[in-house]
Coordinates of C-alpha atoms and ligand atoms in Angstrom, one line a residue:
X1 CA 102.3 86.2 104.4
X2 CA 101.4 89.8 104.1
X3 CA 100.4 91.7 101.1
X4 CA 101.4 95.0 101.0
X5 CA 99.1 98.0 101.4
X6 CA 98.7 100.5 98.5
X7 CA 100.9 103.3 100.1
X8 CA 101.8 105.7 97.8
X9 CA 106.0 106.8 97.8
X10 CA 107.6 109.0 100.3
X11 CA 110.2 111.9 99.0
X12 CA 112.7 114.4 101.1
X13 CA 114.9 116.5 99.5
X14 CA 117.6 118.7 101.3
X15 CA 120.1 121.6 100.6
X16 CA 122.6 124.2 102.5
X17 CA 122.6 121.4 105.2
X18 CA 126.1 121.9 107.3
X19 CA 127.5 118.4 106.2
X20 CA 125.1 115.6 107.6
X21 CA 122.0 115.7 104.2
X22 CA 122.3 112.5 103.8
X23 CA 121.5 111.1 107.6
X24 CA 119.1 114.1 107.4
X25 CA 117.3 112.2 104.7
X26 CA 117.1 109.0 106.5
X27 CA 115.7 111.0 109.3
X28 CA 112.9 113.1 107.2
X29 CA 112.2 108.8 105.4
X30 CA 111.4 107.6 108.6
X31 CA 108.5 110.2 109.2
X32 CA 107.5 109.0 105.6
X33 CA 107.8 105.5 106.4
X34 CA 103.9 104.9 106.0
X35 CA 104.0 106.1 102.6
X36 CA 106.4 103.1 101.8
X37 CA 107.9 100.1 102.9
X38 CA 109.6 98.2 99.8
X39 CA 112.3 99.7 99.4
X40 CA 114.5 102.9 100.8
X41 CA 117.4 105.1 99.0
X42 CA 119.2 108.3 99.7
X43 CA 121.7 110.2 97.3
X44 CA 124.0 113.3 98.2
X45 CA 125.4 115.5 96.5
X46 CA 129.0 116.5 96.7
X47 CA 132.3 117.8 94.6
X48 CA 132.9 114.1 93.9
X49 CA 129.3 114.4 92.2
X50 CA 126.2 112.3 93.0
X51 CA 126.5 108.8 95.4
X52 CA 123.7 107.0 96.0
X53 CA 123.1 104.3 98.4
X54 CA 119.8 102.0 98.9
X55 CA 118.2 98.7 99.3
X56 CA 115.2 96.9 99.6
X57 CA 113.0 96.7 102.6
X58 CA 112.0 99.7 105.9
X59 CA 114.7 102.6 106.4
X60 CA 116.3 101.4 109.5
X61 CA 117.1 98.2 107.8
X62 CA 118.7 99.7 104.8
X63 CA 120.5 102.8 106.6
X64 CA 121.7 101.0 110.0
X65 CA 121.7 103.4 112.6
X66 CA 120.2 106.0 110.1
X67 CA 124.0 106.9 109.2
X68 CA 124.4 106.0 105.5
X69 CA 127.4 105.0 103.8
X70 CA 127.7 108.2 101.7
X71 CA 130.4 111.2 101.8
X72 CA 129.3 114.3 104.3
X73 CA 127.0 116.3 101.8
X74 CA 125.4 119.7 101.7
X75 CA 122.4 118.6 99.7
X76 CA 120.7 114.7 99.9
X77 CA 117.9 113.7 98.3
X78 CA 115.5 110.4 99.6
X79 CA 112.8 108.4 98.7
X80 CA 110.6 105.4 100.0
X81 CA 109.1 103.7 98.0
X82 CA 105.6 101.1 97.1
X83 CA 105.8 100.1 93.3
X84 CA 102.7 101.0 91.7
X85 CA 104.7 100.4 88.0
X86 CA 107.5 98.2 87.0
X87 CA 107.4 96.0 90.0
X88 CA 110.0 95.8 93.0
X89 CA 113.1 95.2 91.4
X90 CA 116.8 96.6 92.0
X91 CA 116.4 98.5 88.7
X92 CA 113.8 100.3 90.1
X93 CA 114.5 101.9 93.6
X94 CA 114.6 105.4 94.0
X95 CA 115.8 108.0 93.7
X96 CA 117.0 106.9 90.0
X97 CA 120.4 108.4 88.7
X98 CA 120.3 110.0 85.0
X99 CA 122.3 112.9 83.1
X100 CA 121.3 115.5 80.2
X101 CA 122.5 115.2 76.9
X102 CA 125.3 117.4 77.7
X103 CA 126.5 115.5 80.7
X104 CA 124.9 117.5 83.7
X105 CA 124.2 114.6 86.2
X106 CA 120.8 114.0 88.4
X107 CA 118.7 112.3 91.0
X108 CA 114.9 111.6 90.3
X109 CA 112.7 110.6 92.9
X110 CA 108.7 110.3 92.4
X111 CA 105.4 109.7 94.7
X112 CA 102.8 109.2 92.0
X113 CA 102.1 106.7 89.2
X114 CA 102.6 108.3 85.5
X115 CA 100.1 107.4 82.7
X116 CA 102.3 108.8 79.5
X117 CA 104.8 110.8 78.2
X118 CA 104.7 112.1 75.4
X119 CA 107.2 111.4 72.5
X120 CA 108.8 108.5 74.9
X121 CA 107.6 105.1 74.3
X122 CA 109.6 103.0 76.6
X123 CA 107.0 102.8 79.5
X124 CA 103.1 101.9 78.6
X125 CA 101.1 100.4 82.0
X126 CA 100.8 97.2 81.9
X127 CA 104.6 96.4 79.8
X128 CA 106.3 95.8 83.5
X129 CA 108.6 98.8 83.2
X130 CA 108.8 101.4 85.1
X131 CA 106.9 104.4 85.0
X132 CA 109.9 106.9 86.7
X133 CA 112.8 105.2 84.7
X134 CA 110.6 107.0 81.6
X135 CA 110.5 110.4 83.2
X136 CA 114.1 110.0 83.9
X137 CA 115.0 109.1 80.5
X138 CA 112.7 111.9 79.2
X139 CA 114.6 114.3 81.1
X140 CA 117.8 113.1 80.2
X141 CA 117.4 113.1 76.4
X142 CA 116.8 117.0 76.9
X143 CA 120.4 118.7 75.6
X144 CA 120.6 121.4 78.5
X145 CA 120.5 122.0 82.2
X146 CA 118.4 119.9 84.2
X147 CA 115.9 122.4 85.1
X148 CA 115.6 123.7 81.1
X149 CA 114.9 120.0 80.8
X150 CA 111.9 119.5 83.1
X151 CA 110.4 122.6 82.0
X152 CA 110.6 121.1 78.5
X153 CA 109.3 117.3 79.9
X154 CA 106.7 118.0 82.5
X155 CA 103.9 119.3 80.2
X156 CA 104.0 116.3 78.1
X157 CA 104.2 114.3 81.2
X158 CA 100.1 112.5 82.0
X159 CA 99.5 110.8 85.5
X160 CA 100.3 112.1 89.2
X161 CA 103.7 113.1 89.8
X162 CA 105.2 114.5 92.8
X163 CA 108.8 114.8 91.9
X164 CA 112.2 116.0 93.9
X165 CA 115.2 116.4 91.7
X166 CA 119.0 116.5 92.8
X167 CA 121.4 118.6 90.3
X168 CA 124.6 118.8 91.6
X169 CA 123.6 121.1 95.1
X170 CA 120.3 122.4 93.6
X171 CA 116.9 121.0 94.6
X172 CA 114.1 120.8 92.2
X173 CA 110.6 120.3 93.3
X174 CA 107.4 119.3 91.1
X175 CA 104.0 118.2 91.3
X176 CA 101.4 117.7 88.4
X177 CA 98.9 120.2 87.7
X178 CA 96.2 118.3 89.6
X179 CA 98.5 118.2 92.7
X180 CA 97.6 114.5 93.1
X181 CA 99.7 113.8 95.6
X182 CA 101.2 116.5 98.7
X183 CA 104.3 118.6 98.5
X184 CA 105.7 121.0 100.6
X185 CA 108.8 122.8 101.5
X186 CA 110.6 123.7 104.9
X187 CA 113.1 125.9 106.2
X188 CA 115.6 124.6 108.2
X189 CA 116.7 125.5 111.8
X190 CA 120.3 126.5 110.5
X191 CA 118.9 127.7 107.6
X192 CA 118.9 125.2 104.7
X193 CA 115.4 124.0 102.6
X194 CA 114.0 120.9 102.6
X195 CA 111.3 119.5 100.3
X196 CA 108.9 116.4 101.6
X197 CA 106.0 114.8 100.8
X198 CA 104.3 115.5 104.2
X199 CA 104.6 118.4 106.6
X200 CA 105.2 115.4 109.5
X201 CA 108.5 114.8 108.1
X202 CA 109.9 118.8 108.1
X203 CA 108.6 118.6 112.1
X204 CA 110.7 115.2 112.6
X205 CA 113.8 117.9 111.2
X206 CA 112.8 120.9 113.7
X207 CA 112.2 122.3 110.1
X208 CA 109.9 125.5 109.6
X209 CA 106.7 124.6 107.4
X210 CA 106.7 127.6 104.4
X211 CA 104.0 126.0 102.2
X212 CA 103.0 123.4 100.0
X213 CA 104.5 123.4 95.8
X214 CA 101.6 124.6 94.1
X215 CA 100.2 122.5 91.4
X216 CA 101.6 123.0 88.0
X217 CA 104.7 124.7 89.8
X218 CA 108.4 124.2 90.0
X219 CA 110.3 125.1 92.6
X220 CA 114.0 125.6 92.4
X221 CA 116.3 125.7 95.7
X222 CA 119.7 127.2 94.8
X223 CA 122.0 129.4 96.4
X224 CA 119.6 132.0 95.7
X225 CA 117.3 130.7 97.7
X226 CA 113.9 129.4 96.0
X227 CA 112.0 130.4 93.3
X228 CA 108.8 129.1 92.0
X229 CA 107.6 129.5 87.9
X230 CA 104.8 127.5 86.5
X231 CA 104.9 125.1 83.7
X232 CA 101.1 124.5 83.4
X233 CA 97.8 125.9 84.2
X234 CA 96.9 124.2 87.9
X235 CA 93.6 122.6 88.1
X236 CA 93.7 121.4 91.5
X237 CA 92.2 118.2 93.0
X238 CA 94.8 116.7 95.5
X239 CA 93.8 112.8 96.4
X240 CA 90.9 112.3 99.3
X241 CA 92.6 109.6 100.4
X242 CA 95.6 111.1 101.5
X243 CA 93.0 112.8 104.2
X244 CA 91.0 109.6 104.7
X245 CA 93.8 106.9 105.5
X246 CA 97.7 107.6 103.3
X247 CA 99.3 110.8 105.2
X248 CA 100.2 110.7 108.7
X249 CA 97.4 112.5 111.0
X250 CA 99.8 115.1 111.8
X251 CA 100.5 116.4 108.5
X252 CA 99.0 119.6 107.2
X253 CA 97.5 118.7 103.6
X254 CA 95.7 122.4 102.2
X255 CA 96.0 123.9 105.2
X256 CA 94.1 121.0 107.2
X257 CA 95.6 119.0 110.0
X258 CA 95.1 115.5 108.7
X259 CA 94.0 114.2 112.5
X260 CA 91.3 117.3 112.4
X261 CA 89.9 116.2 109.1
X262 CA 89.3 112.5 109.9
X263 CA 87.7 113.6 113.3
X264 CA 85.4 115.7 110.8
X265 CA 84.9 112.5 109.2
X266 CA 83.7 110.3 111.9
X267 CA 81.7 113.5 113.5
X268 CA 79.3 113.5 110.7
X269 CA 79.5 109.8 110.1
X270 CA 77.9 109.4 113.7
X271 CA 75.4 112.2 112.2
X272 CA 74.6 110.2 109.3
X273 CA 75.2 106.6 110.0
X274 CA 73.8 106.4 113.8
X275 CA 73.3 103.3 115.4
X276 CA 72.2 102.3 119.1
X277 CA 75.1 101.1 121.0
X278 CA 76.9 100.9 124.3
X279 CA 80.6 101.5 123.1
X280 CA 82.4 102.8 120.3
X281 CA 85.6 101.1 119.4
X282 CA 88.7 102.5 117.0
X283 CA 90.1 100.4 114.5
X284 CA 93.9 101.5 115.4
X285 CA 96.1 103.3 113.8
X286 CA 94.5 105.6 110.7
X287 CA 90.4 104.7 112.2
X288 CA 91.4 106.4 115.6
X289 CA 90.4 110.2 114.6
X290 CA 87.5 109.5 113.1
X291 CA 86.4 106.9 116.0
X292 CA 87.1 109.3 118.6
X293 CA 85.2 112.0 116.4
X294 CA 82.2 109.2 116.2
X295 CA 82.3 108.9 119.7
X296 CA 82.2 112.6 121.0
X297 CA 79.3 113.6 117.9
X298 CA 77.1 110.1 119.3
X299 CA 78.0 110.7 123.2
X300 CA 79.2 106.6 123.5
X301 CA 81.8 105.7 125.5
X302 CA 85.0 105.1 123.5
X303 CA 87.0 102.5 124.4
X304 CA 90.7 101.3 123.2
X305 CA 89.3 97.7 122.7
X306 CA 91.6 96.9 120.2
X307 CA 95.7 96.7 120.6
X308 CA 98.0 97.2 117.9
X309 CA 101.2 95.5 117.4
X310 CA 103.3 98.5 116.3
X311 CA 106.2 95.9 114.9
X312 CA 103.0 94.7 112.2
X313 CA 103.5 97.4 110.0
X314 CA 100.7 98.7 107.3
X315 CA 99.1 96.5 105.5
X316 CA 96.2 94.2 103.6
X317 CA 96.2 91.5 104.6
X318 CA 95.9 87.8 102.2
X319 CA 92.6 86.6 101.9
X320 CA 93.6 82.9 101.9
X321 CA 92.1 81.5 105.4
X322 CA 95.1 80.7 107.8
X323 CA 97.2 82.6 107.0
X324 CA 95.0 85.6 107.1
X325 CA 94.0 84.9 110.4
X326 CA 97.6 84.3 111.7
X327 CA 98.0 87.7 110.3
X328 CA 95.3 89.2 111.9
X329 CA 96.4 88.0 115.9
X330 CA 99.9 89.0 114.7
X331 CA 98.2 92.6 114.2
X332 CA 95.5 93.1 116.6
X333 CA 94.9 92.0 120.3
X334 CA 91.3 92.6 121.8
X335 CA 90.7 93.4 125.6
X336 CA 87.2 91.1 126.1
X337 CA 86.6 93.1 129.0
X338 CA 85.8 96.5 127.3
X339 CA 83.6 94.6 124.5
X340 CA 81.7 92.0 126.2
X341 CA 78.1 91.8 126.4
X342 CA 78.3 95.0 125.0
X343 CA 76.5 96.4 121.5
X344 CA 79.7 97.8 119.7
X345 CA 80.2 100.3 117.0
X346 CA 83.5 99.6 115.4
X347 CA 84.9 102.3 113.3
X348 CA 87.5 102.4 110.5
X349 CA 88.6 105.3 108.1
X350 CA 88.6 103.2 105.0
X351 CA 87.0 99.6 103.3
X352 CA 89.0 98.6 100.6
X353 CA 89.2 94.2 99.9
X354 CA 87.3 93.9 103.6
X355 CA 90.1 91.6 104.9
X356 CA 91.0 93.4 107.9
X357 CA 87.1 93.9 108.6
X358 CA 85.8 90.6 108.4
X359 CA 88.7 89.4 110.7
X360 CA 88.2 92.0 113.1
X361 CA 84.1 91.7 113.6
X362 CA 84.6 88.2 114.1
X363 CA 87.5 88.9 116.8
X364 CA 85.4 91.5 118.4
X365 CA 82.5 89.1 118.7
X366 CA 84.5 85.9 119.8
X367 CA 85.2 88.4 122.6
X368 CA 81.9 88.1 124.0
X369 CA 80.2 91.4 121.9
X370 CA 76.6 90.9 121.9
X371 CA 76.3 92.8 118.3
X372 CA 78.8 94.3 116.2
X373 CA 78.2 97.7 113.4
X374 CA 80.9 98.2 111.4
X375 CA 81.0 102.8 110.3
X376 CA 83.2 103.7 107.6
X377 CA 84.4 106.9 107.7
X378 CA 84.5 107.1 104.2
X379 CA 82.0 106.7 101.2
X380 CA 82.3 102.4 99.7
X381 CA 85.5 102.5 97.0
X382 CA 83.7 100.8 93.8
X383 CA 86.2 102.5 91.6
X384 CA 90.1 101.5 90.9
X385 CA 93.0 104.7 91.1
X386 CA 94.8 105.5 88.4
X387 CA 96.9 108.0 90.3
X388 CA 99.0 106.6 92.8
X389 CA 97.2 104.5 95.2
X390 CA 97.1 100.8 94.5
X391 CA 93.7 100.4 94.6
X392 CA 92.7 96.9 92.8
X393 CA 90.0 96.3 90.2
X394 CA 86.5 96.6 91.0
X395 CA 86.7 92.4 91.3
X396 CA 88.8 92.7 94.1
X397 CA 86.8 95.8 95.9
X398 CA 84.8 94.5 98.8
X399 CA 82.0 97.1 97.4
X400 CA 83.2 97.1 93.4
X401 CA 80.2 95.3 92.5
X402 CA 78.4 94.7 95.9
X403 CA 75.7 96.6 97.5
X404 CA 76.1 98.0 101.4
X405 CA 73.7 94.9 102.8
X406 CA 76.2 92.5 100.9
X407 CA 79.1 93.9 102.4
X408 CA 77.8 93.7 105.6
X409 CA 76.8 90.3 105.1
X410 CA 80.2 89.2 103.8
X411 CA 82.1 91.0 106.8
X412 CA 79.3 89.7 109.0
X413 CA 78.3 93.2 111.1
X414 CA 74.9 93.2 112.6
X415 CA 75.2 96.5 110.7
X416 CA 77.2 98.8 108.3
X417 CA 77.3 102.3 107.7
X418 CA 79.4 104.3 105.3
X419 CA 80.0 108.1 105.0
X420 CA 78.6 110.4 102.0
X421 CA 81.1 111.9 99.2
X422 CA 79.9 115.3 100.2
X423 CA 80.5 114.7 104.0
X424 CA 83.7 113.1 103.5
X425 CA 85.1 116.2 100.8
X426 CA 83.0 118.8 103.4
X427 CA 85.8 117.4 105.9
X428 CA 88.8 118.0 104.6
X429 CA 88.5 121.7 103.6
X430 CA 88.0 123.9 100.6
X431 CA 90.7 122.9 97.9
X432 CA 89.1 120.8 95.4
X433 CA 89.6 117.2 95.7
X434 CA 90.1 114.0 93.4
X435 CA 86.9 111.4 94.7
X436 CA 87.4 109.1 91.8
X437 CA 87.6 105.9 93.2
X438 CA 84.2 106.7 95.4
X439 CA 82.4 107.7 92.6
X440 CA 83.9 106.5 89.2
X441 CA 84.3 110.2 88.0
X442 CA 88.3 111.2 88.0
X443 CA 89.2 115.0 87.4
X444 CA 91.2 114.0 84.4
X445 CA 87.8 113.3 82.4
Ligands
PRP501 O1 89.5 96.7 103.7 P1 90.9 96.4 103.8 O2 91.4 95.8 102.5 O3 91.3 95.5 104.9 O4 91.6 97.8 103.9 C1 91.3 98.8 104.8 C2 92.1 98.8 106.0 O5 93.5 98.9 105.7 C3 94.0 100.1 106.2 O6 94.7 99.9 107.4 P2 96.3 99.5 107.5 O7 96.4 98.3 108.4 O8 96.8 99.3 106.1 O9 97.0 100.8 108.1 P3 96.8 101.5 109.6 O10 97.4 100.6 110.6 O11 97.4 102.8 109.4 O12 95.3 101.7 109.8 C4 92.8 101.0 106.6 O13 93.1 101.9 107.6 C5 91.8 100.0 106.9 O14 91.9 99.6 108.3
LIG502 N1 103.8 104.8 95.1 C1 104.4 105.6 94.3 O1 104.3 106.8 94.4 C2 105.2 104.9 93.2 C3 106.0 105.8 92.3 C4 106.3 105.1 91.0 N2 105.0 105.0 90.2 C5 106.9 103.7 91.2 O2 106.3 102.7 90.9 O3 108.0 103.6 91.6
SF4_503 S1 91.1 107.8 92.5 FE1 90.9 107.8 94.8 S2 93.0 107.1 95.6 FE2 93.2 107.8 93.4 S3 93.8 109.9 93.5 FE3 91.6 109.9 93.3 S4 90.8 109.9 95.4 FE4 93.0 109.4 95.5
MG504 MG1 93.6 100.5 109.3

């Protein structure tokens, strides 16, 4: 009934934990269960070696009661995951098991979508395969240890790739020189390190926040503690859309606070896309921030006019007709009382296919709203992502190949508004930013 929503994977990784890694890791997944919902997998690492337990579908359904099946482990290392290559498959849950040439064993888990690497032909996009079973096998055909063998793999590695690596009770973190997708490493309470993809997830662990892995940069956690060398150059240009919709909005992405950064979003949205109206109305969850932001910049009342079902998950939804709109009352309830005879503004961070959109402008107005206009907090996505986020081809893009006027037409707003590239990039602070999929130019040329 549902298609799945383009998240893009989740990764913990944890050492010098006091015995309990492993049901640490299903704690940290949890906090990273937006990030993906296919399938979940933790492994530990202990003097029997590397066990690995996981399964398809949310955390709590593969990990009941968050306790998995696996010995009690000093170092654990977890993944959720939303295929972006190779399809869903057992073969192709994380974290992946591999060894070195010479026998030295490891777990691989990835948030990204690779495009090549070099000297290994079993993964092209497009063949079916996966993408991480490559970089796995790549690091596995290297004759030494495992961190000799990612310094030797990751510069020939193309694509997004924030990686976590298990060897033995040693942590290895990476992410591409572009820094595609977030990193960032913790410090435990009792005094352990932990690696996630989002700050949200070292809070969920009463973990300290040190600072993000710096693009181009690995990180190694061992029982000296951590050290960072470099493996390429960085040219930094971390995803927008992490800030716009993907990370949680009480993550810190470059030393933003995601929430702060979409409130940016909607402030100058209300600045550049004004519209005379009586109420402003959040699409719940990731269009709150930049609703509320709409609403304080435009000085409408903001009203909670849509309910969530928090059991409905994150997602797309089909656009075949009854099923769709099943979908969309599973989702969202509307309260007629705070919409009609009222001119609303509905805002949402993001437009991708228009399903939810044209559902919910319709709901809003069989509620009795005497006009609906639809703000976008971000620019119209015309462009597909090559890095990560499953964003379709320009077909399947409600704006791909469709002016603003059309896309209001087809969602039927009385009006539509979208945010500029620069306002949207002005947002979310200084570090340079990958925009690609507004505006058809991607950092990688
Ligand atoms: O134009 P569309 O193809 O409908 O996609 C855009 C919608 O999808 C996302 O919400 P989602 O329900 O995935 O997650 P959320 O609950 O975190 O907002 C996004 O926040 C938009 O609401
Ligand atoms: N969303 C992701 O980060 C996916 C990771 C990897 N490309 C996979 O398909 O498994
Ligand atoms: S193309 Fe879009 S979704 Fe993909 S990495 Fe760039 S900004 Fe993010
Ligand atoms: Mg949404």
């Amino acid at each position: 009934m549902f298609e799945s929503v383009g998240e893009s994977c989740g990764v913990i990784a944890l050492r010098g934990v006091a015995g309990a890694a492993g049901a640490l890791a299903c704690h940290g997944l949890v906090a990273l269960q937006h990030r993906g919902q296919e399938s979940a997998g933790v492994v530990v690492a202990g003097a029997g070696g590397l066990s690995r337990q996981c399964g398809h579908g949310l955390v709590q359904q593969v990990f009941e009661g968050l306790t998995p099946a696996l010995p009690e482990c000093g170092a654990a290392l977890g993944h959720v995951r939303y295929a972006t290559a190779g399809g869903s498959g057992a073969g192709n849950v994380q974290p992946l098991l591999g060894q070195t040439r010479r026998g030295d064993e490891f777990a691989l888990a990835h948030n990204g979508h690779l495009l090549r690497v070099a000297g290994h032909d079993g993964w092209a996009p497009g063949t079916g395969a996966a993408d991480t079973a490559t970089l796995a096998a790549a690091v596995g055909a290297e004759p030494g240890g495992v961190r000799d063998a990612l310094l030797a793999v990751l510069p020939k590695v193309e694509g997004a790739y924030s990686i976590a690596v298990l060897d033995g009770e040693t942590v290895h973190a990476a992410r591409d020189p572009y820094g595609f997708r977030p990193l960032c490493l913790g410090r435990l309470a009792g005094g352990g390190w932990v690696v996630a993809s989002e700050s949200a997830a070292l809070e969920c662990l009463g973990a300290r926040y040190l600072r993000e892995v710096e693009p181009g940069e690995l990180v190694t956690l061992d029982g000296h503690g951590l050290r960072g060398e470099r493996f390429a150059a960085a040219s930094p240009a971390g995803c927008v859309f992490e800030y716009v919709y993907f990370a949680r909005a009480d993550s810190m992405l470059g030393g933003v606070r995601v929430h702060q950064a979409r409130h940016a979003m909607g402030v100058a949205l209300a600045g550049e896309a004004p519209v005379e109206a009586d109420v402003v109305v959040a699409v719940p969850d990731s269009g709150r921030p930049a609703a509320l932001g709409y609403a304080s910049a435009s000085g409408l009342y903001y009203a909670e006019a849509l309910a969530r079902n928090a059991y409905a998950g994150r997602t797309f939804l089909q656009p075949s007709t009854v099923e769709r709109r099943r979908a969309v009352r599973l989702k969202f309830g509307v309260l007629p009382e705070l919409v009609a005879d009222r001119r609303v503004v509905m805002v949402d961070d993001s437009l991708v296919r228009a399903n939810s959109a044209r559902d919910l402008v319709s709901l809003v107005r069989a509620a009795g709203a005497r006009e609906v206009h639809l703000r976008i907090a971000s620019p119209p996505v015309r462009w597909p992502c090559f890095f990560g986020v499953d964003l379709p081809t320009r077909a399947e893009l409600a704006a791909g190949r469709r002016g603003i006027r059309e896309v209001a037409e087809l969602v039927r707003a009385d009006s539509l508004g979208y945010l500029s590239v620069e306002a949207m990039v002005a947002a979310c602070g200084p570090a340079p930013k990958c925009v690609g999929c507004f505006t058809g130019t991607y950092p990688t040329g």
